[in-house]
Amino acid sequence: MSGTVTGVSCDSEHRFSKPQRGSIRLIVGLGVEGDAHLGVTVQHLSRIKRDPTTPNFRQVHLIHAELHDELRGKGFTVEAGDMGENVTTRGIDLLGLPLNARLHLGASAIVEVKGLRNPCYQIDNFERGMLKACLDKDADGNLIRKAGIMGIVIAGGEIKPGDAVRVELPEDPLESLVAI
């Protein structure tokens, strides 16, 4: 399974959207250089309040560009970085990846997938109604979270739009992603 990086974003402040960049650098065990969520322990403000010693499994946020396409088709205005993601990809079913899948980004960076992003009310602050559009139900009535995935950096490096993305699956048994 392979795809392409279509956008990279980073912000040193805790804001919902992140400005697009020409490139970003991933740092092993920390996340995106210069990003507000960089750190060994959790950096999301709501999670710091609960337990600031929790390991940071949300170092890198990735969203598939196909979600942006879907949202634009529903009348929303959204581009890479608008939903707070660091990396926007195309051509990979991010939501269908198993726990601990590895995404090889560009020449050397590797992100290990740790879970689904649990979309929150801030999405509606960006554009009213978008939260509902980022949630769905499967045939059995189970909730589907479509707002991307979270991972940790296990190999650092620079990534930029146009870079290749290659998926490396973990050994069996494969575990489905859950919201983190």
Short mmCIF file of C-alpha atoms in Angstrom, two decimals:
data_model
loop_
_atom_site.label_atom_id
_atom_site.label_comp_id
_atom_site.label_asym_id
_atom_site.label_seq_id
_atom_site.Cartn_x
_atom_site.Cartn_y
_atom_site.Cartn_z
CA MET A 1 0.00 0.00 0.00
CA SER A 2 1.49 3.36 -0.98
CA GLY A 3 0.42 6.96 -1.36
CA THR A 4 1.66 10.53 -1.35
CA VAL A 5 2.09 13.36 1.13
CA THR A 6 -0.11 16.22 -0.13
CA GLY A 7 0.44 18.69 2.70
CA VAL A 8 2.48 19.27 5.86
CA SER A 9 1.53 21.63 8.68
CA CYS A 10 2.95 22.80 11.99
CA ASP A 11 2.12 25.43 14.63
CA SER A 12 4.01 26.34 17.78
CA GLU A 13 0.74 27.56 19.37
CA HIS A 14 -2.23 25.48 20.54
CA ARG A 15 -4.72 26.42 17.81
CA PHE A 16 -7.18 24.23 15.98
CA SER A 17 -5.77 24.78 12.49
CA LYS A 18 -2.08 24.59 11.59
CA PRO A 19 -0.49 26.64 8.79
CA GLN A 20 0.88 24.70 5.83
CA ARG A 21 4.65 24.57 5.48
CA GLY A 22 7.07 23.73 2.71
CA SER A 23 8.42 20.92 4.89
CA ILE A 24 8.37 19.66 8.47
CA ARG A 25 10.93 17.68 10.45
CA LEU A 26 9.94 14.70 12.56
CA ILE A 27 11.98 14.02 15.70
CA VAL A 28 12.21 10.51 17.17
CA GLY A 29 10.09 10.05 20.29
CA LEU A 30 8.86 13.67 20.28
CA GLY A 31 6.87 14.57 17.16
CA VAL A 32 7.01 17.51 14.77
CA GLU A 33 9.81 20.01 15.39
CA GLY A 34 8.35 23.37 16.42
CA ASP A 35 4.82 22.02 16.91
CA ALA A 36 2.82 22.68 20.10
CA HIS A 37 2.22 18.92 20.48
CA LEU A 38 5.94 18.03 20.49
CA GLY A 39 6.90 16.02 23.56
CA VAL A 40 7.47 12.69 25.25
CA THR A 41 4.36 13.18 27.41
CA VAL A 42 0.93 14.27 26.22
CA GLN A 43 0.75 17.88 24.97
CA HIS A 44 -2.96 18.24 24.16
CA LEU A 45 -4.27 20.76 26.69
CA SER A 46 -7.34 18.76 27.73
CA ARG A 47 -5.22 15.65 28.28
CA ILE A 48 -2.57 17.53 30.27
CA LYS A 49 -5.32 18.53 32.73
CA ARG A 50 -6.24 14.86 33.23
CA ASP A 51 -2.70 13.48 33.59
CA PRO A 52 0.39 15.34 32.36
CA THR A 53 2.55 12.20 32.76
CA THR A 54 0.66 10.19 30.12
CA PRO A 55 2.89 9.08 27.20
CA ASN A 56 2.35 11.13 24.05
CA PHE A 57 0.85 8.73 21.49
CA ARG A 58 -0.47 11.79 19.61
CA GLN A 59 2.87 13.16 18.39
CA VAL A 60 1.81 13.28 14.73
CA HIS A 61 -1.73 13.73 13.41
CA LEU A 62 -2.41 12.46 9.89
CA ILE A 63 -5.54 12.97 7.77
CA HIS A 64 -6.33 11.52 4.36
CA ALA A 65 -6.99 14.15 1.66
CA GLU A 66 -9.97 12.05 0.62
CA LEU A 67 -11.72 13.26 3.80
CA HIS A 68 -11.15 16.86 2.69
CA ASP A 69 -12.64 15.94 -0.71
CA GLU A 70 -15.68 14.40 1.02
CA LEU A 71 -16.16 17.45 3.26
CA ARG A 72 -15.84 19.88 0.32
CA GLY A 73 -18.48 17.78 -1.46
CA LYS A 74 -20.78 18.49 1.50
CA GLY A 75 -20.18 22.25 1.22
CA PHE A 76 -17.38 22.72 3.76
CA THR A 77 -14.25 24.73 3.02
CA VAL A 78 -11.24 22.75 4.22
CA GLU A 79 -7.61 22.42 3.15
CA ALA A 80 -4.49 20.67 4.48
CA GLY A 81 -3.79 21.69 8.08
CA ASP A 82 -7.25 23.19 8.68
CA MET A 83 -8.29 20.28 10.92
CA GLY A 84 -5.07 20.42 12.94
CA GLU A 85 -3.25 17.66 11.11
CA ASN A 86 0.49 17.67 10.62
CA VAL A 87 0.50 15.42 7.56
CA THR A 88 -2.11 15.12 4.83
CA THR A 89 -1.88 12.02 2.63
CA ARG A 90 -3.61 10.72 -0.48
CA GLY A 91 -4.02 7.14 -1.63
CA ILE A 92 -3.87 5.34 1.71
CA ASP A 93 -6.82 4.14 3.79
CA LEU A 94 -5.45 5.62 7.03
CA LEU A 95 -8.58 4.71 9.00
CA GLY A 96 -8.29 1.08 7.93
CA LEU A 97 -4.71 0.66 9.13
CA PRO A 98 -4.07 -1.64 12.09
CA LEU A 99 -2.46 -0.63 15.37
CA ASN A 100 1.34 -0.32 15.05
CA ALA A 101 1.34 -0.08 11.26
CA ARG A 102 4.33 1.98 10.16
CA LEU A 103 4.11 4.81 7.68
CA HIS A 104 7.39 5.48 5.87
CA LEU A 105 7.27 9.16 4.91
CA GLY A 106 9.78 10.62 2.48
CA ALA A 107 13.40 9.46 2.57
CA SER A 108 13.73 8.48 6.22
CA ALA A 109 10.83 9.39 8.55
CA ILE A 110 8.66 6.64 10.06
CA VAL A 111 5.47 7.13 12.08
CA GLU A 112 3.97 4.22 14.01
CA VAL A 113 0.17 4.37 14.12
CA LYS A 114 -1.30 4.39 17.64
CA GLY A 115 -5.00 5.20 17.19
CA LEU A 116 -7.85 7.13 15.68
CA ARG A 117 -8.28 10.81 16.36
CA ASN A 118 -11.37 11.32 18.48
CA PRO A 119 -12.96 14.39 16.86
CA CYS A 120 -14.17 17.03 19.31
CA TYR A 121 -16.36 20.14 19.41
CA GLN A 122 -13.49 22.30 18.11
CA ILE A 123 -14.26 21.00 14.62
CA ASP A 124 -17.65 22.75 14.82
CA ASN A 125 -15.89 25.93 15.99
CA PHE A 126 -13.91 25.79 12.74
CA GLU A 127 -17.02 25.26 10.62
CA ARG A 128 -20.47 24.52 12.05
CA GLY A 129 -21.74 21.03 11.26
CA MET A 130 -18.31 19.62 10.40
CA LEU A 131 -18.13 17.44 13.54
CA LYS A 132 -21.21 15.51 12.47
CA ALA A 133 -19.74 15.16 8.97
CA CYS A 134 -16.59 13.61 10.52
CA LEU A 135 -18.62 10.90 12.25
CA ASP A 136 -20.60 8.09 10.67
CA LYS A 137 -22.13 4.71 11.53
CA ASP A 138 -21.36 1.34 10.00
CA ALA A 139 -24.01 -1.24 9.05
CA ASP A 140 -24.09 -2.51 12.65
CA GLY A 141 -24.56 0.99 14.09
CA ASN A 142 -20.98 1.32 15.37
CA LEU A 143 -19.48 4.80 15.40
CA ILE A 144 -16.92 5.57 12.67
CA ARG A 145 -14.45 8.36 13.43
CA LYS A 146 -13.14 9.84 10.16
CA ALA A 147 -10.93 12.70 11.47
CA GLY A 148 -7.60 10.94 10.96
CA ILE A 149 -5.09 8.95 12.93
CA MET A 150 -2.39 9.62 15.52
CA GLY A 151 1.09 8.20 15.77
CA ILE A 152 4.55 8.40 17.24
CA VAL A 153 7.83 9.12 15.48
CA ILE A 154 10.15 6.11 15.44
CA ALA A 155 12.54 7.44 12.76
CA GLY A 156 13.11 11.12 12.18
CA GLY A 157 13.51 13.11 9.02
CA GLU A 158 12.16 15.86 6.83
CA ILE A 159 8.93 15.39 4.90
CA LYS A 160 7.28 17.61 2.31
CA PRO A 161 4.39 17.59 -0.14
CA GLY A 162 5.04 15.16 -2.98
CA ASP A 163 6.95 12.69 -0.80
CA ALA A 164 6.03 9.03 -1.05
CA VAL A 165 4.22 7.24 1.76
CA ARG A 166 4.69 3.50 2.15
CA VAL A 167 2.78 1.32 4.63
CA GLU A 168 4.50 -1.45 6.57
CA LEU A 169 2.01 -3.71 8.34
CA PRO A 170 2.81 -5.26 11.74
CA GLU A 171 2.91 -9.00 12.25
CA ASP A 172 -0.34 -10.87 12.84
CA PRO A 173 -2.60 -10.76 14.69
CA LEU A 174 -3.62 -7.32 13.45
CA GLU A 175 -5.49 -5.08 15.90
CA SER A 176 -8.06 -2.50 14.82
CA LEU A 177 -7.50 1.12 15.75
CA VAL A 178 -9.48 2.68 18.59
CA ALA A 179 -9.90 6.36 19.47
CA ILE A 180 -7.11 7.82 21.57
#
